[in-house]
């Protein structure tokens, strides 16, 4: 008997906290953490809507399941990239990564 | 009643820890706060009756991803002080404004929409059994998720290989 | 009579110009000179033949017909009456001008062979002479006023090119610019006059035969017609004609637009002979003569204004000429004075009986007669001056004196020409000047006596010049070092030829000039009116005697005493009454400083500034825009977020 609005507001707030973190942090790994927050917010949204709209269906459930798996995989690759960057630049500032403008 | 209270506690934990995760200066603490956020999310899943999902969340996210983060953070620790120079205030304010504005818009949309059943129904008397889940994942008929399952496994393979190659020692 | 060969008269000099201009560099001087002279000789022969055929052709009612062998419409304007034609018109005055131009041009070509010997740019000189001849011929043969304007401008360009022939010397460059700018400025009046004239009368052609039709109120066959000009605003046509006269005043050096002619003497002397004595400067007179039917019918009072302007100019030029020491300047002011005589002659014509009465329009015939004779003797004078300058290597009278010992042929021809310009019979100048005086007396006794007085001044300063060069104080020291010698035959033969014409035209054909050229086209036998003739001859002889008494001996005490008695007058006359300085003051201190500079400032800062501002703005904007591509992920994400939010807003609102 939980209000749907609660879940939606929660996920919205979590999403924008994640966006704030994305825009403000300087360490690339902190940015990745913010991305995790955003993903989790989206997952909560899926699960809540699944429960609201299809009490006997499992589409949202599976979507969330796969989303978790995929975000784990993507995190792994991202961290590998960051480690590579750290090896070249000796630090992890996102301001140093601006060569893609050319 | 009880569910509502638990929901609010979990929501509070999640929001506070999320906020702290993005504003703390020390990365390790951020990772820890992330851990708590993930635990909270798992709790929400349990609350909604998605037990398998909750366990997967704890195992994969809280147990795998966060550990991975901690390893990565330790491997890429900066020599010397943590912060060379603080982030400019203008940047923070602009980002804050953008986020608050966005949040306002989304909340406006959410609150003005009339959902039919404004309350989630009670969890099923029968929780979704793992047997049912397994049959659904591996079935190829209607509502079967065999193809995405296989695709995800290929993706995981690719990511493993990618991670290895990107991060190997020269 | 078939006059279709007349196009050659225009074409041949033009071809000479093209050939010598383009290929002259590879021709030797001798070849270039020969080609130029031969072509001009052909043109002269054709002109004489045309004149012979034309003047002996059959007359209709005793009137020589105006023939138009060619007339092509070149540029049609919106109104079907207005179109810019190119053509050839044969008319008594144009055929007479053909003779004048081709004769003088041929003589100058032959003369320049010797005068410009060894000069750098010899071929260019002959090319420009050919172009000038073509332009002047085109001007007199014009069928409509726009064609005349076209060739008018071309003549101005040739004058510019030839005055500035020695372009490495600053005075020549300045003089050529001055000539071109002053005449161009006057041509502005000409153009405005043409436009007003064309708008109100609907036609640019010189075919005025429809005027009687218009005057009776009949609907004109072309355009608006004269009736609008007559009935509505009666001053339109006189205004238009007067504006056109202003253009002519610039070319013909009327006061105050005369300032360019003395400076134009910086050019080579044969050029001065051809352009600034015989042909180009009479273009203004020719223009008034060409439009004479309109002047005499619709603007007779304006015509009298022209007479007074001419009289003043003649007096001014004569006064200045009495004090000049450079022989070419004396001749230049003499030219201004004589052209003013021609203008006066045209200006004193009376309209009673309009142009059906030759007696009332005696001035027209006299002006054209004087044009003819003046061209011949003035060219002689200039060419003699050229011989003298060639011998003495200087223009100043201080280096001359006693030249009669060294240059006999030049001496005799110069003397004959001086007698002609002073109006002594039996030389040609007497007859033509006499007719002008008769016409002036016909109009107003005062003007008649004024012109007689100026004729006396003419005789005085010309003989001052003559005695100063050939008798007077000899510069013995200079003549010991550089012994002056007579010029070679190629330079003296033109002198002799022109002098022969001067000798004969007057009395061999007495009264017959009017048979051919007169205001109505009908023959007009000239009688010599004894009272005016005897008066003018006596006054001329007195002036010559005065000049001889003052200047003929080897020292001039009387002249020095006069100068000591009236030093300021002499100084003012020597400096041409400071007209040039007034011009300089007005243009530099008033126009340039207070009008041109603000306009230039406006152009530089406001107009250019606006465009510079646009460029600067674009640059600054692009500089700002490029910061969007910073490569920083967080900025990109921020922009992404903003875009998404805006899209959401657009969807929900």
JSON list of N, CA and C in Angstrom, two decimals, chain C residues 430-499:
[
{"chain": "C", "resi": 430, "resn": "UNK", "atom": "N", "xyz": [42.26, 91.22, -90.77]},
{"chain": "C", "resi": 430, "resn": "UNK", "atom": "CA", "xyz": [41.56, 92.48, -90.88]},
{"chain": "C", "resi": 430, "resn": "UNK", "atom": "C", "xyz": [40.10, 92.23, -91.24]},
{"chain": "C", "resi": 431, "resn": "UNK", "atom": "N", "xyz": [39.87, 91.39, -92.23]},
{"chain": "C", "resi": 431, "resn": "UNK", "atom": "CA", "xyz": [38.50, 91.20, -92.72]},
{"chain": "C", "resi": 431, "resn": "UNK", "atom": "C", "xyz": [37.62, 90.60, -91.64]},
{"chain": "C", "resi": 432, "resn": "UNK", "atom": "N", "xyz": [38.14, 89.57, -90.98]},
{"chain": "C", "resi": 432, "resn": "UNK", "atom": "CA", "xyz": [37.28, 88.91, -90.01]},
{"chain": "C", "resi": 432, "resn": "UNK", "atom": "C", "xyz": [37.04, 89.80, -88.80]},
{"chain": "C", "resi": 433, "resn": "UNK", "atom": "N", "xyz": [38.09, 90.47, -88.32]},
{"chain": "C", "resi": 433, "resn": "UNK", "atom": "CA", "xyz": [37.90, 91.31, -87.15]},
{"chain": "C", "resi": 433, "resn": "UNK", "atom": "C", "xyz": [36.99, 92.47, -87.46]},
{"chain": "C", "resi": 434, "resn": "UNK", "atom": "N", "xyz": [37.11, 92.98, -88.70]},
{"chain": "C", "resi": 434, "resn": "UNK", "atom": "CA", "xyz": [36.27, 94.10, -89.11]},
{"chain": "C", "resi": 434, "resn": "UNK", "atom": "C", "xyz": [34.80, 93.71, -89.03]},
{"chain": "C", "resi": 435, "resn": "UNK", "atom": "N", "xyz": [34.47, 92.52, -89.52]},
{"chain": "C", "resi": 435, "resn": "UNK", "atom": "CA", "xyz": [33.07, 92.08, -89.48]},
{"chain": "C", "resi": 435, "resn": "UNK", "atom": "C", "xyz": [32.58, 91.98, -88.05]},
{"chain": "C", "resi": 436, "resn": "UNK", "atom": "N", "xyz": [33.46, 91.53, -87.16]},
{"chain": "C", "resi": 436, "resn": "UNK", "atom": "CA", "xyz": [33.03, 91.43, -85.76]},
{"chain": "C", "resi": 436, "resn": "UNK", "atom": "C", "xyz": [32.72, 92.83, -85.22]},
{"chain": "C", "resi": 437, "resn": "UNK", "atom": "N", "xyz": [33.60, 93.79, -85.57]},
{"chain": "C", "resi": 437, "resn": "UNK", "atom": "CA", "xyz": [33.36, 95.14, -85.04]},
{"chain": "C", "resi": 437, "resn": "UNK", "atom": "C", "xyz": [32.07, 95.71, -85.60]},
{"chain": "C", "resi": 438, "resn": "UNK", "atom": "N", "xyz": [31.80, 95.45, -86.90]},
{"chain": "C", "resi": 438, "resn": "UNK", "atom": "CA", "xyz": [30.54, 95.94, -87.49]},
{"chain": "C", "resi": 438, "resn": "UNK", "atom": "C", "xyz": [29.36, 95.36, -86.75]},
{"chain": "C", "resi": 439, "resn": "UNK", "atom": "N", "xyz": [29.41, 94.05, -86.49]},
{"chain": "C", "resi": 439, "resn": "UNK", "atom": "CA", "xyz": [28.29, 93.42, -85.80]},
{"chain": "C", "resi": 439, "resn": "UNK", "atom": "C", "xyz": [28.12, 94.00, -84.40]},
{"chain": "C", "resi": 440, "resn": "UNK", "atom": "N", "xyz": [29.28, 94.27, -83.73]},
{"chain": "C", "resi": 440, "resn": "UNK", "atom": "CA", "xyz": [29.19, 94.82, -82.37]},
{"chain": "C", "resi": 440, "resn": "UNK", "atom": "C", "xyz": [28.55, 96.20, -82.40]},
{"chain": "C", "resi": 441, "resn": "UNK", "atom": "N", "xyz": [28.97, 97.03, -83.41]},
{"chain": "C", "resi": 441, "resn": "UNK", "atom": "CA", "xyz": [28.38, 98.36, -83.49]},
{"chain": "C", "resi": 441, "resn": "UNK", "atom": "C", "xyz": [26.90, 98.28, -83.78]},
{"chain": "C", "resi": 442, "resn": "UNK", "atom": "N", "xyz": [26.51, 97.24, -84.55]},
{"chain": "C", "resi": 442, "resn": "UNK", "atom": "CA", "xyz": [25.09, 97.07, -84.87]},
{"chain": "C", "resi": 442, "resn": "UNK", "atom": "C", "xyz": [24.27, 96.86, -83.60]},
{"chain": "C", "resi": 443, "resn": "UNK", "atom": "N", "xyz": [24.86, 96.14, -82.66]},
{"chain": "C", "resi": 443, "resn": "UNK", "atom": "CA", "xyz": [24.10, 95.81, -81.45]},
{"chain": "C", "resi": 443, "resn": "UNK", "atom": "C", "xyz": [24.12, 96.98, -80.48]},
{"chain": "C", "resi": 444, "resn": "UNK", "atom": "N", "xyz": [25.33, 97.49, -80.23]},
{"chain": "C", "resi": 444, "resn": "UNK", "atom": "CA", "xyz": [25.40, 98.57, -79.23]},
{"chain": "C", "resi": 444, "resn": "UNK", "atom": "C", "xyz": [26.67, 99.34, -79.48]},
{"chain": "C", "resi": 445, "resn": "UNK", "atom": "N", "xyz": [26.57, 100.65, -79.54]},
{"chain": "C", "resi": 445, "resn": "UNK", "atom": "CA", "xyz": [27.74, 101.46, -79.85]},
{"chain": "C", "resi": 445, "resn": "UNK", "atom": "C", "xyz": [28.80, 101.32, -78.77]},
{"chain": "C", "resi": 446, "resn": "UNK", "atom": "N", "xyz": [28.35, 101.25, -77.53]},
{"chain": "C", "resi": 446, "resn": "UNK", "atom": "CA", "xyz": [29.31, 101.12, -76.43]},
{"chain": "C", "resi": 446, "resn": "UNK", "atom": "C", "xyz": [30.15, 99.88, -76.60]},
{"chain": "C", "resi": 447, "resn": "UNK", "atom": "N", "xyz": [29.45, 98.75, -76.87]},
{"chain": "C", "resi": 447, "resn": "UNK", "atom": "CA", "xyz": [30.20, 97.50, -77.03]},
{"chain": "C", "resi": 447, "resn": "UNK", "atom": "C", "xyz": [31.15, 97.61, -78.22]},
{"chain": "C", "resi": 448, "resn": "UNK", "atom": "N", "xyz": [30.68, 98.29, -79.26]},
{"chain": "C", "resi": 448, "resn": "UNK", "atom": "CA", "xyz": [31.52, 98.45, -80.44]},
{"chain": "C", "resi": 448, "resn": "UNK", "atom": "C", "xyz": [32.82, 99.16, -80.09]},
{"chain": "C", "resi": 449, "resn": "UNK", "atom": "N", "xyz": [32.72, 100.26, -79.33]},
{"chain": "C", "resi": 449, "resn": "UNK", "atom": "CA", "xyz": [33.94, 101.00, -78.98]},
{"chain": "C", "resi": 449, "resn": "UNK", "atom": "C", "xyz": [34.82, 100.19, -78.03]},
{"chain": "C", "resi": 450, "resn": "UNK", "atom": "N", "xyz": [34.17, 99.43, -77.13]},
{"chain": "C", "resi": 450, "resn": "UNK", "atom": "CA", "xyz": [34.96, 98.59, -76.22]},
{"chain": "C", "resi": 450, "resn": "UNK", "atom": "C", "xyz": [35.76, 97.58, -77.02]},
{"chain": "C", "resi": 451, "resn": "UNK", "atom": "N", "xyz": [35.11, 96.94, -77.98]},
{"chain": "C", "resi": 451, "resn": "UNK", "atom": "CA", "xyz": [35.82, 95.94, -78.76]},
{"chain": "C", "resi": 451, "resn": "UNK", "atom": "C", "xyz": [36.92, 96.57, -79.59]},
{"chain": "C", "resi": 452, "resn": "UNK", "atom": "N", "xyz": [36.66, 97.79, -80.08]},
{"chain": "C", "resi": 452, "resn": "UNK", "atom": "CA", "xyz": [37.72, 98.46, -80.83]},
{"chain": "C", "resi": 452, "resn": "UNK", "atom": "C", "xyz": [38.91, 98.73, -79.94]},
{"chain": "C", "resi": 453, "resn": "UNK", "atom": "N", "xyz": [38.63, 99.16, -78.69]},
{"chain": "C", "resi": 453, "resn": "UNK", "atom": "CA", "xyz": [39.72, 99.41, -77.75]},
{"chain": "C", "resi": 453, "resn": "UNK", "atom": "C", "xyz": [40.51, 98.13, -77.49]},
{"chain": "C", "resi": 454, "resn": "UNK", "atom": "N", "xyz": [39.79, 97.02, -77.34]},
{"chain": "C", "resi": 454, "resn": "UNK", "atom": "CA", "xyz": [40.51, 95.77, -77.07]},
{"chain": "C", "resi": 454, "resn": "UNK", "atom": "C", "xyz": [41.31, 95.37, -78.29]},
{"chain": "C", "resi": 455, "resn": "UNK", "atom": "N", "xyz": [40.78, 95.64, -79.49]},
{"chain": "C", "resi": 455, "resn": "UNK", "atom": "CA", "xyz": [41.56, 95.35, -80.70]},
{"chain": "C", "resi": 455, "resn": "UNK", "atom": "C", "xyz": [42.85, 96.16, -80.68]},
{"chain": "C", "resi": 456, "resn": "UNK", "atom": "N", "xyz": [42.77, 97.41, -80.22]},
{"chain": "C", "resi": 456, "resn": "UNK", "atom": "CA", "xyz": [43.98, 98.22, -80.12]},
{"chain": "C", "resi": 456, "resn": "UNK", "atom": "C", "xyz": [44.97, 97.60, -79.15]},
{"chain": "C", "resi": 457, "resn": "UNK", "atom": "N", "xyz": [44.45, 97.14, -77.98]},
{"chain": "C", "resi": 457, "resn": "UNK", "atom": "CA", "xyz": [45.34, 96.49, -77.02]},
{"chain": "C", "resi": 457, "resn": "UNK", "atom": "C", "xyz": [45.97, 95.26, -77.62]},
{"chain": "C", "resi": 458, "resn": "UNK", "atom": "N", "xyz": [45.17, 94.53, -78.44]},
{"chain": "C", "resi": 458, "resn": "UNK", "atom": "CA", "xyz": [45.72, 93.34, -79.09]},
{"chain": "C", "resi": 458, "resn": "UNK", "atom": "C", "xyz": [46.92, 93.70, -79.93]},
{"chain": "C", "resi": 459, "resn": "UNK", "atom": "N", "xyz": [46.73, 94.74, -80.76]},
{"chain": "C", "resi": 459, "resn": "UNK", "atom": "CA", "xyz": [47.84, 95.13, -81.61]},
{"chain": "C", "resi": 459, "resn": "UNK", "atom": "C", "xyz": [49.05, 95.51, -80.76]},
{"chain": "C", "resi": 460, "resn": "UNK", "atom": "N", "xyz": [48.78, 96.22, -79.66]},
{"chain": "C", "resi": 460, "resn": "UNK", "atom": "CA", "xyz": [49.87, 96.70, -78.81]},
{"chain": "C", "resi": 460, "resn": "UNK", "atom": "C", "xyz": [50.67, 95.56, -78.24]},
{"chain": "C", "resi": 461, "resn": "UNK", "atom": "N", "xyz": [49.99, 94.58, -77.60]},
{"chain": "C", "resi": 461, "resn": "UNK", "atom": "CA", "xyz": [50.81, 93.57, -76.93]},
{"chain": "C", "resi": 461, "resn": "UNK", "atom": "C", "xyz": [51.44, 92.62, -77.92]},
{"chain": "C", "resi": 462, "resn": "UNK", "atom": "N", "xyz": [50.76, 92.40, -79.08]},
{"chain": "C", "resi": 462, "resn": "UNK", "atom": "CA", "xyz": [51.39, 91.52, -80.06]},
{"chain": "C", "resi": 462, "resn": "UNK", "atom": "C", "xyz": [52.68, 92.12, -80.59]},
{"chain": "C", "resi": 463, "resn": "UNK", "atom": "N", "xyz": [52.62, 93.44, -80.84]},
{"chain": "C", "resi": 463, "resn": "UNK", "atom": "CA", "xyz": [53.86, 94.03, -81.33]},
{"chain": "C", "resi": 463, "resn": "UNK", "atom": "C", "xyz": [54.88, 94.23, -80.24]},
{"chain": "C", "resi": 464, "resn": "UNK", "atom": "N", "xyz": [54.45, 94.40, -79.00]},
{"chain": "C", "resi": 464, "resn": "UNK", "atom": "CA", "xyz": [55.41, 94.35, -77.89]},
{"chain": "C", "resi": 464, "resn": "UNK", "atom": "C", "xyz": [56.17, 93.04, -77.94]},
{"chain": "C", "resi": 465, "resn": "UNK", "atom": "N", "xyz": [55.40, 91.94, -78.15]},
{"chain": "C", "resi": 465, "resn": "UNK", "atom": "CA", "xyz": [56.03, 90.63, -78.22]},
{"chain": "C", "resi": 465, "resn": "UNK", "atom": "C", "xyz": [56.99, 90.56, -79.40]},
{"chain": "C", "resi": 466, "resn": "UNK", "atom": "N", "xyz": [56.50, 91.02, -80.55]},
{"chain": "C", "resi": 466, "resn": "UNK", "atom": "CA", "xyz": [57.33, 90.95, -81.76]},
{"chain": "C", "resi": 466, "resn": "UNK", "atom": "C", "xyz": [58.63, 91.71, -81.57]},
{"chain": "C", "resi": 467, "resn": "UNK", "atom": "N", "xyz": [58.54, 92.95, -81.09]},
{"chain": "C", "resi": 467, "resn": "UNK", "atom": "CA", "xyz": [59.77, 93.73, -80.93]},
{"chain": "C", "resi": 467, "resn": "UNK", "atom": "C", "xyz": [60.64, 93.14, -79.85]},
{"chain": "C", "resi": 468, "resn": "UNK", "atom": "N", "xyz": [60.00, 92.63, -78.82]},
{"chain": "C", "resi": 468, "resn": "UNK", "atom": "CA", "xyz": [60.79, 92.05, -77.74]},
{"chain": "C", "resi": 468, "resn": "UNK", "atom": "C", "xyz": [61.60, 90.86, -78.20]},
{"chain": "C", "resi": 469, "resn": "UNK", "atom": "N", "xyz": [61.04, 90.07, -79.15]},
{"chain": "C", "resi": 469, "resn": "UNK", "atom": "CA", "xyz": [61.78, 88.89, -79.60]},
{"chain": "C", "resi": 469, "resn": "UNK", "atom": "C", "xyz": [62.80, 89.28, -80.65]},
{"chain": "C", "resi": 470, "resn": "UNK", "atom": "N", "xyz": [62.33, 90.01, -81.67]},
{"chain": "C", "resi": 470, "resn": "UNK", "atom": "CA", "xyz": [63.17, 90.14, -82.85]},
{"chain": "C", "resi": 470, "resn": "UNK", "atom": "C", "xyz": [64.01, 91.39, -82.88]},
{"chain": "C", "resi": 471, "resn": "UNK", "atom": "N", "xyz": [63.68, 92.41, -82.09]},
{"chain": "C", "resi": 471, "resn": "UNK", "atom": "CA", "xyz": [64.47, 93.65, -82.07]},
{"chain": "C", "resi": 471, "resn": "UNK", "atom": "C", "xyz": [64.93, 93.87, -80.66]},
{"chain": "C", "resi": 472, "resn": "UNK", "atom": "N", "xyz": [64.56, 94.92, -80.05]},
{"chain": "C", "resi": 472, "resn": "UNK", "atom": "CA", "xyz": [64.75, 95.15, -78.63]},
{"chain": "C", "resi": 472, "resn": "UNK", "atom": "C", "xyz": [66.15, 94.86, -78.08]},
{"chain": "C", "resi": 473, "resn": "UNK", "atom": "N", "xyz": [66.20, 94.58, -76.80]},
{"chain": "C", "resi": 473, "resn": "UNK", "atom": "CA", "xyz": [67.47, 94.36, -76.11]},
{"chain": "C", "resi": 473, "resn": "UNK", "atom": "C", "xyz": [67.94, 92.95, -76.39]},
{"chain": "C", "resi": 474, "resn": "UNK", "atom": "N", "xyz": [69.13, 92.86, -76.99]},
{"chain": "C", "resi": 474, "resn": "UNK", "atom": "CA", "xyz": [69.60, 91.53, -77.29]},
{"chain": "C", "resi": 474, "resn": "UNK", "atom": "C", "xyz": [70.41, 90.99, -76.12]},
{"chain": "C", "resi": 475, "resn": "UNK", "atom": "N", "xyz": [70.19, 89.72, -75.82]},
{"chain": "C", "resi": 475, "resn": "UNK", "atom": "CA", "xyz": [70.95, 89.08, -74.74]},
{"chain": "C", "resi": 475, "resn": "UNK", "atom": "C", "xyz": [72.25, 88.58, -75.36]},
{"chain": "C", "resi": 476, "resn": "UNK", "atom": "N", "xyz": [73.22, 89.52, -75.51]},
{"chain": "C", "resi": 476, "resn": "UNK", "atom": "CA", "xyz": [74.39, 89.21, -76.32]},
{"chain": "C", "resi": 476, "resn": "UNK", "atom": "C", "xyz": [75.23, 88.10, -75.71]},
{"chain": "C", "resi": 477, "resn": "UNK", "atom": "N", "xyz": [75.33, 88.12, -74.37]},
{"chain": "C", "resi": 477, "resn": "UNK", "atom": "CA", "xyz": [76.18, 87.11, -73.74]},
{"chain": "C", "resi": 477, "resn": "UNK", "atom": "C", "xyz": [75.65, 85.71, -74.03]},
{"chain": "C", "resi": 478, "resn": "UNK", "atom": "N", "xyz": [74.34, 85.59, -73.89]},
{"chain": "C", "resi": 478, "resn": "UNK", "atom": "CA", "xyz": [73.75, 84.28, -74.11]},
{"chain": "C", "resi": 478, "resn": "UNK", "atom": "C", "xyz": [73.87, 83.88, -75.57]},
{"chain": "C", "resi": 479, "resn": "UNK", "atom": "N", "xyz": [73.67, 84.86, -76.47]},
{"chain": "C", "resi": 479, "resn": "UNK", "atom": "CA", "xyz": [73.71, 84.51, -77.88]},
{"chain": "C", "resi": 479, "resn": "UNK", "atom": "C", "xyz": [75.12, 84.18, -78.33]},
{"chain": "C", "resi": 480, "resn": "UNK", "atom": "N", "xyz": [76.15, 84.69, -77.59]},
{"chain": "C", "resi": 480, "resn": "UNK", "atom": "CA", "xyz": [77.51, 84.31, -77.94]},
{"chain": "C", "resi": 480, "resn": "UNK", "atom": "C", "xyz": [77.73, 82.84, -77.67]},
{"chain": "C", "resi": 481, "resn": "UNK", "atom": "N", "xyz": [77.18, 82.40, -76.50]},
{"chain": "C", "resi": 481, "resn": "UNK", "atom": "CA", "xyz": [77.42, 81.00, -76.15]},
{"chain": "C", "resi": 481, "resn": "UNK", "atom": "C", "xyz": [76.63, 80.06, -77.03]},
{"chain": "C", "resi": 482, "resn": "UNK", "atom": "N", "xyz": [75.30, 80.31, -77.09]},
{"chain": "C", "resi": 482, "resn": "UNK", "atom": "CA", "xyz": [74.48, 79.40, -77.90]},
{"chain": "C", "resi": 482, "resn": "UNK", "atom": "C", "xyz": [73.97, 80.19, -79.08]},
{"chain": "C", "resi": 483, "resn": "UNK", "atom": "N", "xyz": [74.61, 80.02, -80.19]},
{"chain": "C", "resi": 483, "resn": "UNK", "atom": "CA", "xyz": [74.22, 80.84, -81.33]},
{"chain": "C", "resi": 483, "resn": "UNK", "atom": "C", "xyz": [72.88, 80.33, -81.86]},
{"chain": "C", "resi": 484, "resn": "UNK", "atom": "N", "xyz": [71.87, 81.16, -81.89]},
{"chain": "C", "resi": 484, "resn": "UNK", "atom": "CA", "xyz": [70.57, 80.68, -82.39]},
{"chain": "C", "resi": 484, "resn": "UNK", "atom": "C", "xyz": [70.66, 80.45, -83.89]},
{"chain": "C", "resi": 485, "resn": "UNK", "atom": "N", "xyz": [69.99, 79.41, -84.35]},
{"chain": "C", "resi": 485, "resn": "UNK", "atom": "CA", "xyz": [70.04, 79.10, -85.76]},
{"chain": "C", "resi": 485, "resn": "UNK", "atom": "C", "xyz": [68.62, 78.94, -86.29]},
{"chain": "C", "resi": 486, "resn": "UNK", "atom": "N", "xyz": [68.49, 79.11, -87.55]},
{"chain": "C", "resi": 486, "resn": "UNK", "atom": "CA", "xyz": [67.18, 78.94, -88.17]},
{"chain": "C", "resi": 486, "resn": "UNK", "atom": "C", "xyz": [66.80, 77.46, -88.11]},
{"chain": "C", "resi": 487, "resn": "UNK", "atom": "N", "xyz": [65.48, 77.22, -88.10]},
{"chain": "C", "resi": 487, "resn": "UNK", "atom": "CA", "xyz": [65.02, 75.84, -87.95]},
{"chain": "C", "resi": 487, "resn": "UNK", "atom": "C", "xyz": [65.14, 75.10, -89.27]},
{"chain": "C", "resi": 488, "resn": "UNK", "atom": "N", "xyz": [65.16, 73.79, -89.23]},
{"chain": "C", "resi": 488, "resn": "UNK", "atom": "CA", "xyz": [65.25, 73.03, -90.48]},
{"chain": "C", "resi": 488, "resn": "UNK", "atom": "C", "xyz": [63.98, 73.18, -91.32]},
{"chain": "C", "resi": 489, "resn": "UNK", "atom": "N", "xyz": [64.08, 72.76, -92.55]},
{"chain": "C", "resi": 489, "resn": "UNK", "atom": "CA", "xyz": [63.00, 72.98, -93.51]},
{"chain": "C", "resi": 489, "resn": "UNK", "atom": "C", "xyz": [61.69, 72.35, -93.06]},
{"chain": "C", "resi": 490, "resn": "UNK", "atom": "N", "xyz": [61.81, 71.18, -92.41]},
{"chain": "C", "resi": 490, "resn": "UNK", "atom": "CA", "xyz": [60.59, 70.50, -92.02]},
{"chain": "C", "resi": 490, "resn": "UNK", "atom": "C", "xyz": [59.79, 71.33, -91.03]},
{"chain": "C", "resi": 491, "resn": "UNK", "atom": "N", "xyz": [60.45, 72.27, -90.35]},
{"chain": "C", "resi": 491, "resn": "UNK", "atom": "CA", "xyz": [59.71, 73.11, -89.43]},
{"chain": "C", "resi": 491, "resn": "UNK", "atom": "C", "xyz": [59.29, 74.42, -90.08]},
{"chain": "C", "resi": 492, "resn": "UNK", "atom": "N", "xyz": [60.00, 74.85, -91.09]},
{"chain": "C", "resi": 492, "resn": "UNK", "atom": "CA", "xyz": [59.64, 76.16, -91.65]},
{"chain": "C", "resi": 492, "resn": "UNK", "atom": "C", "xyz": [58.59, 76.04, -92.75]},
{"chain": "C", "resi": 493, "resn": "UNK", "atom": "N", "xyz": [58.51, 74.90, -93.40]},
{"chain": "C", "resi": 493, "resn": "UNK", "atom": "CA", "xyz": [57.52, 74.78, -94.47]},
{"chain": "C", "resi": 493, "resn": "UNK", "atom": "C", "xyz": [56.10, 74.92, -93.94]},
{"chain": "C", "resi": 494, "resn": "UNK", "atom": "N", "xyz": [55.73, 74.31, -92.82]},
{"chain": "C", "resi": 494, "resn": "UNK", "atom": "CA", "xyz": [54.37, 74.56, -92.32]},
{"chain": "C", "resi": 494, "resn": "UNK", "atom": "C", "xyz": [54.13, 76.04, -92.04]},
{"chain": "C", "resi": 495, "resn": "UNK", "atom": "N", "xyz": [55.16, 76.72, -91.51]},
{"chain": "C", "resi": 495, "resn": "UNK", "atom": "CA", "xyz": [55.00, 78.15, -91.25]},
{"chain": "C", "resi": 495, "resn": "UNK", "atom": "C", "xyz": [54.65, 78.89, -92.54]},
{"chain": "C", "resi": 496, "resn": "UNK", "atom": "N", "xyz": [55.40, 78.56, -93.58]},
{"chain": "C", "resi": 496, "resn": "UNK", "atom": "CA", "xyz": [55.20, 79.27, -94.84]},
{"chain": "C", "resi": 496, "resn": "UNK", "atom": "C", "xyz": [53.80, 78.97, -95.38]},
{"chain": "C", "resi": 497, "resn": "UNK", "atom": "N", "xyz": [53.40, 77.72, -95.29]},
{"chain": "C", "resi": 497, "resn": "UNK", "atom": "CA", "xyz": [52.09, 77.35, -95.82]},
{"chain": "C", "resi": 497, "resn": "UNK", "atom": "C", "xyz": [50.98, 78.09, -95.10]},
{"chain": "C", "resi": 498, "resn": "UNK", "atom": "N", "xyz": [51.05, 78.09, -93.77]},
{"chain": "C", "resi": 498, "resn": "UNK", "atom": "CA", "xyz": [49.99, 78.76, -93.02]},
{"chain": "C", "resi": 498, "resn": "UNK", "atom": "C", "xyz": [50.00, 80.27, -93.29]},
{"chain": "C", "resi": 499, "resn": "UNK", "atom": "N", "xyz": [51.21, 80.80, -93.44]},
{"chain": "C", "resi": 499, "resn": "UNK", "atom": "CA", "xyz": [51.28, 82.24, -93.71]},
{"chain": "C", "resi": 499, "resn": "UNK", "atom": "C", "xyz": [50.65, 82.57, -95.06]}
]
